[in-house]
mmCIF file of C-alpha atoms in Angstrom:
data_model
loop_
_atom_site.group_PDB
_atom_site.id
_atom_site.type_symbol
_atom_site.label_atom_id
_atom_site.label_comp_id
_atom_site.label_asym_id
_atom_site.label_seq_id
_atom_site.Cartn_x
_atom_site.Cartn_y
_atom_site.Cartn_z
ATOM 1 C CA TYR O 28 9.424 3.259 16.502
ATOM 2 C CA ARG O 29 10.440 2.403 20.032
ATOM 3 C CA HIS O 30 13.243 0.066 19.046
ATOM 4 C CA PHE O 31 13.883 -2.970 16.887
ATOM 5 C CA LEU O 32 15.483 -6.253 17.882
ATOM 6 C CA ASP O 33 17.543 -9.047 16.365
ATOM 7 C CA PHE O 34 18.357 -7.269 13.107
ATOM 8 C CA ALA O 35 22.065 -7.834 13.750
ATOM 9 C CA THR O 36 22.031 -11.617 13.692
ATOM 10 C CA PRO O 37 25.284 -13.479 14.405
ATOM 11 C CA PRO O 38 26.856 -15.356 11.493
ATOM 12 C CA SER O 39 25.208 -18.653 10.657
ATOM 13 C CA ALA O 40 21.974 -18.405 12.638
ATOM 14 C CA PRO O 41 19.946 -21.542 11.889
ATOM 15 C CA ASN O 42 16.232 -21.675 12.559
ATOM 16 C CA GLN O 43 14.419 -24.475 14.327
ATOM 17 C CA LYS O 44 14.579 -26.738 11.262
ATOM 18 C CA GLY O 45 18.292 -26.201 10.651
ATOM 19 C CA ILE O 46 17.989 -23.896 7.626
ATOM 20 C CA CYS O 47 20.422 -20.990 7.730
ATOM 21 C CA VAL O 48 18.234 -17.948 8.149
ATOM 22 C CA ASN O 49 20.550 -14.951 8.249
ATOM 23 C CA SER O 50 24.257 -14.434 7.997
ATOM 24 C CA PRO O 51 26.492 -11.836 6.349
ATOM 25 C CA ASP O 52 27.087 -14.257 3.456
ATOM 26 C CA ASN O 53 23.528 -15.572 3.249
ATOM 27 C CA PRO O 54 20.876 -12.882 3.756
ATOM 28 C CA PRO O 55 17.259 -14.049 3.906
ATOM 29 C CA GLN O 56 15.537 -14.710 0.626
ATOM 30 C CA VAL O 57 12.102 -13.923 2.025
ATOM 31 C CA SER O 58 10.981 -11.341 4.580
ATOM 32 C CA ILE O 59 7.516 -11.848 6.076
ATOM 33 C CA VAL O 60 6.129 -8.582 7.458
ATOM 34 C CA VAL O 61 3.431 -9.020 10.120
ATOM 35 C CA PRO O 62 1.749 -5.927 11.635
ATOM 36 C CA LEU O 63 0.317 -6.720 15.070
ATOM 37 C CA TYR O 64 -1.950 -4.767 17.396
ATOM 38 C CA ASN O 65 -3.372 -6.430 20.512
ATOM 39 C CA GLU O 66 -3.072 -9.992 19.147
ATOM 40 C CA ILE O 67 -1.574 -11.741 22.176
ATOM 41 C CA ASP O 68 -3.520 -14.987 21.628
ATOM 42 C CA ASN O 69 -2.480 -15.181 17.975
ATOM 43 C CA VAL O 70 1.262 -14.543 18.336
ATOM 44 C CA VAL O 71 2.415 -18.080 19.195
ATOM 45 C CA PRO O 72 0.187 -20.028 16.756
ATOM 46 C CA LEU O 73 0.933 -17.540 13.969
ATOM 47 C CA HIS O 74 4.690 -17.869 14.516
ATOM 48 C CA ARG O 75 4.410 -21.645 14.523
ATOM 49 C CA ARG O 76 2.388 -21.762 11.298
ATOM 50 C CA LEU O 77 4.647 -19.276 9.504
ATOM 51 C CA THR O 78 7.714 -21.272 10.535
ATOM 52 C CA THR O 79 6.164 -24.510 9.335
ATOM 53 C CA ALA O 80 5.133 -23.016 6.000
ATOM 54 C CA MET O 81 8.553 -21.477 5.305
ATOM 55 C CA CYS O 82 10.566 -24.495 6.399
ATOM 56 C CA GLY O 83 8.553 -26.570 3.967
ATOM 57 C CA ASP O 84 9.409 -24.097 1.211
ATOM 58 C CA GLN O 85 13.164 -24.512 1.874
ATOM 59 C CA ARG O 86 14.012 -20.812 1.463
ATOM 60 C CA SER O 87 15.941 -18.769 3.992
ATOM 61 C CA TYR O 88 13.598 -16.300 5.611
ATOM 62 C CA GLU O 89 12.982 -13.807 8.382
ATOM 63 C CA ILE O 90 9.766 -12.808 10.120
ATOM 64 C CA VAL O 91 9.573 -9.048 10.723
ATOM 65 C CA ALA O 92 6.877 -8.602 13.366
ATOM 66 C CA VAL O 93 5.815 -4.983 13.868
ATOM 67 C CA ASP O 94 4.125 -4.337 17.202
ATOM 68 C CA ASP O 95 1.890 -1.318 16.601
ATOM 69 C CA GLY O 96 1.705 -0.107 20.196
ATOM 70 C CA SER O 97 -0.068 -3.160 21.643
ATOM 71 C CA MET O 98 -1.275 -2.916 25.243
ATOM 72 C CA ASP O 99 -2.445 -6.490 25.921
ATOM 73 C CA GLY O 100 0.895 -8.241 26.360
ATOM 74 C CA THR O 101 1.599 -8.851 22.672
ATOM 75 C CA THR O 102 4.977 -7.112 23.024
ATOM 76 C CA GLN O 103 6.111 -9.378 25.857
ATOM 77 C CA GLU O 104 4.982 -12.471 23.960
ATOM 78 C CA LEU O 105 7.002 -11.377 20.931
ATOM 79 C CA LEU O 106 10.068 -10.691 23.056
ATOM 80 C CA GLN O 107 9.930 -14.192 24.505
ATOM 81 C CA LEU O 108 9.629 -15.736 21.047
ATOM 82 C CA SER O 109 12.498 -13.652 19.654
ATOM 83 C CA LYS O 110 14.829 -15.119 22.280
ATOM 84 C CA ARG O 111 14.133 -18.629 20.966
ATOM 85 C CA ASP O 112 14.057 -17.908 17.230
ATOM 86 C CA ALA O 113 16.719 -15.728 15.567
ATOM 87 C CA ALA O 114 14.562 -15.564 12.438
ATOM 88 C CA LEU O 115 12.016 -13.453 14.317
ATOM 89 C CA LYS O 116 12.827 -9.733 14.084
ATOM 90 C CA LEU O 117 10.839 -7.211 16.090
ATOM 91 C CA VAL O 118 10.012 -3.613 15.303
ATOM 92 C CA LEU O 119 8.282 -2.077 18.315
ATOM 93 C CA LEU O 120 6.478 1.188 17.586
ATOM 94 C CA ARG O 121 6.145 3.854 20.283
ATOM 95 C CA ARG O 122 2.338 3.969 19.976
ATOM 96 C CA ASN O 123 -0.463 2.806 17.718
ATOM 97 C CA PHE O 124 0.187 4.425 14.319
ATOM 98 C CA GLY O 125 -2.177 2.258 12.261
ATOM 99 C CA GLN O 126 -1.756 -0.703 9.953
ATOM 100 C CA THR O 127 -0.312 1.258 7.033
ATOM 101 C CA ALA O 128 2.463 2.807 9.142
ATOM 102 C CA ALA O 129 3.230 -0.539 10.784
ATOM 103 C CA MET O 130 3.429 -2.284 7.423
ATOM 104 C CA PHE O 131 5.661 0.457 6.005
ATOM 105 C CA ALA O 132 7.988 0.186 9.011
ATOM 106 C CA GLY O 133 8.260 -3.574 8.477
ATOM 107 C CA ILE O 134 8.998 -3.171 4.771
ATOM 108 C CA GLN O 135 11.699 -0.600 5.503
ATOM 109 C CA HIS O 136 13.455 -3.014 7.882
ATOM 110 C CA ALA O 137 12.996 -6.123 5.726
ATOM 111 C CA ARG O 138 16.103 -7.471 3.970
ATOM 112 C CA GLY O 139 14.773 -10.266 1.794
ATOM 113 C CA LYS O 140 14.684 -10.447 -1.986
ATOM 114 C CA TYR O 141 10.958 -11.123 -1.690
ATOM 115 C CA ILE O 142 8.688 -9.404 0.839
ATOM 116 C CA VAL O 143 5.428 -10.924 2.050
ATOM 117 C CA THR O 144 2.799 -9.077 4.088
ATOM 118 C CA ILE O 145 0.252 -10.991 6.152
ATOM 119 C CA ASP O 146 -2.275 -10.138 8.844
ATOM 120 C CA GLY O 147 -1.541 -11.104 12.423
ATOM 121 C CA ASP O 148 -5.047 -12.390 13.179
ATOM 122 C CA LEU O 149 -4.581 -15.877 11.659
ATOM 123 C CA GLN O 150 -7.329 -15.288 9.090
ATOM 124 C CA ASN O 151 -4.834 -15.452 6.209
ATOM 125 C CA GLU O 152 -3.371 -18.869 5.448
ATOM 126 C CA PRO O 153 0.461 -19.030 5.821
ATOM 127 C CA ASP O 154 0.570 -22.135 3.618
ATOM 128 C CA ASP O 155 -0.443 -19.912 0.675
ATOM 129 C CA ILE O 156 2.878 -18.029 0.904
ATOM 130 C CA PRO O 157 4.990 -20.620 -0.980
ATOM 131 C CA VAL O 158 2.418 -20.595 -3.808
ATOM 132 C CA MET O 159 2.741 -16.820 -4.129
ATOM 133 C CA LEU O 160 6.536 -17.012 -4.046
ATOM 134 C CA LYS O 161 6.507 -19.473 -6.939
ATOM 135 C CA LYS O 162 4.511 -16.939 -8.950
ATOM 136 C CA LEU O 163 7.204 -14.344 -8.247
ATOM 137 C CA ASP O 164 9.775 -16.858 -9.482
ATOM 138 C CA GLN O 165 7.824 -16.996 -12.749
ATOM 139 C CA GLY O 166 8.427 -13.297 -13.361
ATOM 140 C CA TYR O 167 5.598 -11.460 -11.614
ATOM 141 C CA ASP O 168 6.499 -8.450 -9.473
ATOM 142 C CA LEU O 169 3.533 -8.562 -7.096
ATOM 143 C CA VAL O 170 1.066 -11.309 -6.206
ATOM 144 C CA HIS O 171 -1.953 -10.381 -4.093
ATOM 145 C CA GLY O 172 -4.548 -12.627 -2.552
ATOM 146 C CA TRP O 173 -8.239 -12.976 -3.334
ATOM 147 C CA ARG O 174 -10.288 -14.323 -0.443
ATOM 148 C CA VAL O 175 -12.746 -16.316 -2.530
ATOM 149 C CA HIS O 176 -14.564 -17.812 0.447
ATOM 150 C CA ARG O 177 -14.219 -15.004 2.945
ATOM 151 C CA GLN O 178 -15.105 -16.016 6.502
ATOM 152 C CA ASP O 179 -16.491 -12.701 7.778
ATOM 153 C CA GLY O 180 -19.883 -11.196 8.503
ATOM 154 C CA TRP O 181 -21.870 -10.444 5.344
ATOM 155 C CA LEU O 182 -23.477 -7.120 6.272
ATOM 156 C CA LEU O 183 -20.644 -5.299 8.034
ATOM 157 C CA ARG O 184 -17.612 -6.808 6.273
ATOM 158 C CA LYS O 185 -18.303 -8.635 3.013
ATOM 159 C CA LEU O 186 -20.942 -6.326 1.491
ATOM 160 C CA PRO O 187 -19.014 -3.045 2.078
ATOM 161 C CA SER O 188 -15.876 -4.753 0.771
ATOM 162 C CA LYS O 189 -17.597 -5.868 -2.451
ATOM 163 C CA ILE O 190 -18.982 -2.376 -3.044
ATOM 164 C CA ALA O 191 -15.621 -0.727 -2.347
ATOM 165 C CA ASN O 192 -13.739 -3.138 -4.628
ATOM 166 C CA TRP O 193 -16.216 -2.541 -7.440
ATOM 167 C CA ILE O 194 -15.912 1.248 -7.126
ATOM 168 C CA ILE O 195 -12.114 1.078 -6.964
ATOM 169 C CA ALA O 196 -11.912 -1.152 -10.039
ATOM 170 C CA LYS O 197 -14.145 1.220 -12.017
ATOM 171 C CA VAL O 198 -12.347 4.403 -10.977
ATOM 172 C CA THR O 199 -8.752 3.165 -11.305
ATOM 173 C CA LYS O 200 -9.338 0.801 -14.292
ATOM 174 C CA PHE O 201 -7.351 -1.816 -12.361
ATOM 175 C CA PRO O 202 -8.987 -5.272 -12.367
ATOM 176 C CA VAL O 203 -9.185 -6.317 -8.735
ATOM 177 C CA ARG O 204 -11.609 -8.388 -6.695
ATOM 178 C CA ASP O 205 -10.182 -8.126 -3.198
ATOM 179 C CA LEU O 206 -7.966 -5.155 -2.338
ATOM 180 C CA GLY O 207 -8.586 -5.693 1.364
ATOM 181 C CA CYS O 208 -6.570 -8.913 1.523
ATOM 182 C CA THR O 209 -3.327 -8.181 3.387
ATOM 183 C CA LEU O 210 -1.630 -11.355 2.103
ATOM 184 C CA LYS O 211 0.678 -10.110 -0.647
ATOM 185 C CA ALA O 212 4.104 -11.032 -1.993
ATOM 186 C CA PHE O 213 6.293 -8.677 -3.998
ATOM 187 C CA ARG O 214 9.867 -8.042 -4.987
ATOM 188 C CA CYS O 215 11.958 -5.848 -2.725
ATOM 189 C CA ASP O 216 12.627 -3.218 -5.415
ATOM 190 C CA ILE O 217 8.882 -2.735 -5.874
ATOM 191 C CA ALA O 218 8.398 -2.526 -2.107
ATOM 192 C CA ARG O 219 11.140 0.099 -1.756
ATOM 193 C CA GLU O 220 9.390 2.356 -4.273
ATOM 194 C CA LEU O 221 6.084 2.363 -2.382
ATOM 195 C CA GLU O 222 5.276 5.378 -0.226
ATOM 196 C CA LEU O 223 2.685 4.261 2.302
ATOM 197 C CA TYR O 224 0.919 6.739 4.541
ATOM 198 C CA GLY O 225 -2.589 7.318 5.821
ATOM 199 C CA GLU O 226 -4.338 4.038 4.990
ATOM 200 C CA MET O 227 -2.774 3.407 1.596
ATOM 201 C CA HIS O 228 -1.822 -0.216 2.351
ATOM 202 C CA ARG O 229 -5.084 -1.295 0.714
ATOM 203 C CA PHE O 230 -3.967 0.227 -2.591
ATOM 204 C CA ILE O 231 -0.524 -1.422 -2.777
ATOM 205 C CA PRO O 232 -1.345 -3.412 -5.961
ATOM 206 C CA ILE O 233 -2.652 -0.283 -7.697
ATOM 207 C CA LEU O 234 0.322 1.842 -6.629
ATOM 208 C CA ALA O 235 2.712 -0.899 -7.742
ATOM 209 C CA HIS O 236 0.916 -1.268 -11.073
ATOM 210 C CA TRP O 237 1.252 2.501 -11.534
ATOM 211 C CA ARG O 238 5.023 2.035 -11.166
ATOM 212 C CA GLY O 239 4.987 -0.604 -13.905
ATOM 213 C CA ALA O 240 4.853 -3.758 -11.752
ATOM 214 C CA ARG O 241 3.468 -6.967 -13.249
ATOM 215 C CA CYS O 242 0.667 -7.915 -10.853
ATOM 216 C CA LEU O 243 -1.310 -11.115 -10.396
ATOM 217 C CA GLU O 244 -4.309 -11.857 -8.198
ATOM 218 C CA ILE O 245 -4.691 -15.474 -7.060
ATOM 219 C CA PRO O 246 -7.281 -17.205 -4.821
ATOM 220 C CA THR O 247 -6.185 -17.644 -1.222
ATOM 221 C CA ARG O 248 -7.736 -19.311 1.772
ATOM 222 C CA HIS O 249 -9.418 -17.391 4.566
ATOM 223 C CA HIS O 250 -10.344 -18.440 8.102
ATOM 224 C CA PRO O 251 -12.746 -17.016 10.689
ATOM 225 C CA ARG O 252 -11.124 -15.071 13.505
ATOM 226 C CA ARG O 253 -10.587 -17.312 16.516
ATOM 227 C CA PHE O 254 -8.956 -14.945 19.002
ATOM 228 C CA GLY O 255 -9.171 -11.228 19.646
ATOM 229 C CA GLN O 256 -11.410 -8.634 18.051
ATOM 230 C CA THR O 257 -11.406 -7.044 14.631
ATOM 231 C CA LYS O 258 -9.963 -3.524 14.416
ATOM 232 C CA TYR O 259 -12.233 -2.428 11.551
ATOM 233 C CA GLY O 260 -15.822 -1.249 11.408
ATOM 234 C CA ILE O 261 -18.309 0.073 8.868
ATOM 235 C CA ASP O 262 -16.592 3.491 9.013
ATOM 236 C CA ARG O 263 -13.727 1.940 7.039
ATOM 237 C CA THR O 264 -15.811 2.322 3.846
ATOM 238 C CA VAL O 265 -15.798 6.105 4.163
ATOM 239 C CA ARG O 266 -12.013 6.157 4.636
ATOM 240 C CA VAL O 267 -11.540 3.929 1.606
ATOM 241 C CA VAL O 268 -13.552 6.316 -0.586
ATOM 242 C CA LEU O 269 -11.488 9.289 0.601
ATOM 243 C CA ASP O 270 -8.255 7.393 -0.026
ATOM 244 C CA LEU O 271 -9.532 6.449 -3.479
ATOM 245 C CA ILE O 272 -9.778 10.136 -4.397
ATOM 246 C CA THR O 273 -6.141 10.567 -3.391
ATOM 247 C CA VAL O 274 -5.057 7.484 -5.332
ATOM 248 C CA LYS O 275 -6.916 8.609 -8.466
ATOM 249 C CA TYR O 276 -5.194 11.979 -8.284
ATOM 250 C CA MET O 277 -1.798 10.324 -7.820
ATOM 251 C CA LEU O 278 -2.315 7.953 -10.734
ATOM 252 C CA LYS O 279 -3.374 10.601 -13.219
ATOM 253 C CA TYR O 280 -2.227 14.049 -12.118
ATOM 254 C CA PHE O 281 0.568 13.644 -9.546
ATOM 255 C CA ALA O 282 3.398 14.502 -11.954
ATOM 256 C CA SER O 283 1.473 17.285 -13.714
ATOM 257 C CA PRO O 284 -1.227 18.890 -11.523
ATOM 258 C CA MET O 285 -1.842 21.680 -14.047
ATOM 259 C CA LYS O 286 -3.655 19.196 -16.270
ATOM 260 C CA LEU O 287 -6.345 18.891 -13.598
ATOM 261 C CA PHE O 288 -6.484 22.377 -12.103
ATOM 262 C CA GLY O 289 -5.722 24.135 -15.390
ATOM 263 C CA GLY O 290 -8.557 22.237 -17.064
ATOM 264 C CA LEU O 291 -10.974 23.228 -14.298
ATOM 265 C CA GLY O 292 -9.704 26.820 -14.574
ATOM 266 C CA MET O 293 -10.373 26.884 -18.313
ATOM 267 C CA ILE O 294 -13.912 25.548 -17.794
ATOM 268 C CA CYS O 295 -14.638 28.202 -15.164
ATOM 269 C CA GLY O 296 -13.079 30.896 -17.355
ATOM 270 C CA LEU O 297 -15.241 29.857 -20.309
ATOM 271 C CA MET O 298 -18.352 29.905 -18.114
ATOM 272 C CA SER O 299 -17.415 33.382 -16.923
ATOM 273 C CA LEU O 300 -17.014 34.713 -20.487
ATOM 274 C CA ILE O 301 -20.350 33.213 -21.551
ATOM 275 C CA ALA O 302 -22.123 34.641 -18.502
ATOM 276 C CA PHE O 303 -20.597 38.090 -19.106
ATOM 277 C CA ALA O 304 -21.594 37.957 -22.784
ATOM 278 C CA VAL O 305 -25.180 36.950 -21.995
ATOM 279 C CA THR O 306 -25.438 39.627 -19.305
ATOM 280 C CA GLY O 307 -24.161 42.291 -21.736
ATOM 281 C CA GLY O 308 -26.534 41.088 -24.458
ATOM 282 C CA MET O 309 -29.511 41.246 -22.113
ATOM 283 C CA LYS O 310 -28.534 44.791 -21.133
ATOM 284 C CA TRP O 311 -27.904 45.889 -24.718
ATOM 285 C CA PHE O 312 -30.892 44.318 -26.412
ATOM 286 C CA GLY O 313 -33.421 43.980 -23.606
ATOM 287 C CA SER O 314 -32.508 46.849 -21.251
ATOM 288 C CA VAL O 315 -32.230 44.345 -18.373
ATOM 289 C CA ASP O 316 -30.580 45.807 -15.280
ATOM 290 C CA MET O 317 -27.096 44.275 -14.959
ATOM 291 C CA THR O 318 -26.788 44.811 -11.209
ATOM 292 C CA GLY O 319 -29.876 42.714 -10.537
ATOM 293 C CA ASN O 320 -29.010 40.023 -13.063
ATOM 294 C CA PRO O 321 -27.861 36.781 -11.367
ATOM 295 C CA LEU O 322 -25.764 35.952 -14.431
ATOM 296 C CA LEU O 323 -23.446 38.848 -13.528
ATOM 297 C CA LEU O 324 -22.850 37.253 -10.125
ATOM 298 C CA LEU O 325 -22.215 33.886 -11.821
ATOM 299 C CA ALA O 326 -19.718 35.530 -14.152
ATOM 300 C CA CYS O 327 -17.792 37.098 -11.252
ATOM 301 C CA VAL O 328 -17.763 33.904 -9.174
ATOM 302 C CA THR O 329 -16.545 31.726 -12.056
ATOM 303 C CA ALA O 330 -13.884 34.293 -12.972
ATOM 304 C CA VAL O 331 -12.500 34.189 -9.419
ATOM 305 C CA ALA O 332 -12.742 30.369 -9.385
ATOM 306 C CA SER O 333 -10.812 30.255 -12.672
ATOM 307 C CA LEU O 334 -7.976 32.300 -11.192
ATOM 308 C CA GLN O 335 -7.906 30.101 -8.096
ATOM 309 C CA PHE O 336 -7.734 26.881 -10.097
ATOM 310 C CA PHE O 337 -4.883 28.216 -12.239
ATOM 311 C CA SER O 338 -3.068 29.285 -9.064
ATOM 312 C CA LEU O 339 -3.521 25.819 -7.536
ATOM 313 C CA GLY O 340 -2.187 24.277 -10.729
ATOM 314 C CA LEU O 341 0.924 26.452 -10.671
ATOM 315 C CA LEU O 342 1.540 25.717 -6.991
ATOM 316 C CA GLY O 343 1.039 22.010 -7.662
ATOM 317 C CA GLU O 344 3.562 22.096 -10.513
ATOM 318 C CA VAL O 345 6.125 23.816 -8.298
ATOM 319 C CA ASN O 346 5.554 21.307 -5.487
ATOM 320 C CA ALA O 347 5.872 18.365 -7.890
ATOM 321 C CA ARG O 348 9.229 19.656 -9.095
ATOM 322 C CA ILE O 349 10.416 20.204 -5.527
ATOM 323 C CA TYR O 350 9.302 16.660 -4.641
ATOM 324 C CA TYR O 351 11.206 15.046 -7.500
ATOM 325 C CA ALA O 352 14.301 17.262 -7.277
ATOM 326 C CA ASN O 353 14.955 17.718 -3.566
ATOM 327 C CA GLN O 354 14.085 14.149 -2.521
ATOM 328 C CA ASP O 355 15.926 12.577 -5.437
ATOM 329 C CA LYS O 356 12.693 11.008 -6.677
ATOM 330 C CA LYS O 357 12.182 9.968 -10.277
ATOM 331 C CA SER O 358 9.104 10.110 -12.469
ATOM 332 C CA TYR O 359 10.049 6.746 -13.976
ATOM 333 C CA ALA O 360 10.966 3.235 -12.799
ATOM 334 C CA VAL O 361 13.755 1.085 -14.275
ATOM 335 C CA ARG O 362 13.161 -2.678 -14.452
ATOM 336 C CA GLU O 363 16.569 -3.761 -15.784
ATOM 337 C CA LEU O 364 19.937 -2.334 -16.830
ATOM 338 C CA VAL O 365 22.191 -3.988 -19.393
ATOM 339 C CA ASN O 366 26.001 -3.647 -19.226
ATOM 340 C CA PHE O 367 25.813 -1.125 -16.382
ATOM 341 C CA GLN O 368 27.829 -1.319 -13.195
ATOM 342 C CA PRO O 369 25.947 -1.110 -9.844
ATOM 343 C CA ALA O 370 25.417 2.434 -8.619
ATOM 344 C CA ASN O 371 24.403 3.789 -5.230
ATOM 345 C CA GLY O 372 20.701 3.490 -4.577
ATOM 346 C CA GLU O 373 20.133 1.064 -7.468
ATOM 347 C CA ASP O 374 20.761 -2.257 -5.731
ATOM 348 C CA GLY O 375 17.194 -3.394 -6.313
ATOM 349 C CA ILE O 376 17.498 -3.121 -10.110
ATOM 350 C CA SER O 377 18.409 -6.252 -12.011
ATOM 351 C CA ARG O 378 21.410 -6.135 -14.378
ATOM 352 C CA ARG O 379 22.861 -8.331 -17.034
ATOM 353 C CA ALA O 380 25.532 -8.317 -19.677
ATOM 354 C CA ALA O 381 24.437 -8.029 -23.290
#
């Protein structure tokens, strides 16, 4: 990122409504992460509506706006707003890295107990944020929106989205109706565990559920785009399918790749043995020339494929162990500790005395 602004807020920095937003003794309760790319006409009205929604909720908050390399004056508009509102934090990326990277950068710089992500195009409704936060108060770890009455084109936006959501739900066994909705609210400890890259921001609920998060999908309002142009096209469907393959692998085989590649290796090895046996039987009982028998070629190819799959499985197992050991990652997630003292790196875990 190019630089980030206003993260060191002076003590007792009230927002426009007089609520203390950030101070060393009173960190924000809610961080709203907003990725922006060429949304100059939406910056001011979005800031105004977010401020109104959060002041009505009476929680201390911060708005973490991530400028993803905008070239239309969005950066300058954000800088002007940040001078008037200490609750507005800016993360300015060096170039356009994409929505997933921008969202991940915002989450990494957010300091609230709850983190909310919302699009910067004013199609999501900021007034839905307090409703989602109340669901988190009830014990849910992640609440994601469902645009029941989506205000987009049917052929290029709504139809591909419905097909993609149906495929994703079937493949991952995760009940979801609208993964494309950016409006989400989740606890900071869940957010810290997410590793977002590529275009994985669409799969946040699934990745969080994989980590044991209690997820809830609720209806949210959706508005037609008034300013600017959409950044997505029909090619997004292809990228979603490719990302789905990655997510399916992560959900089922990430910790133990040998289960996938070893299974494929055993299937190929069995096919090779059968093909060799049939080829030998045809030679022995029918005097069929082995060198001209296509089954001999099949046996050789499947034998080589079997060795390759087993090799990939072994390499995957080694890489998984390096990933967990060298990066201090864990193959489990702790929700709560009882009678334990806080330890480094565990600040997001709730504790209580027995």
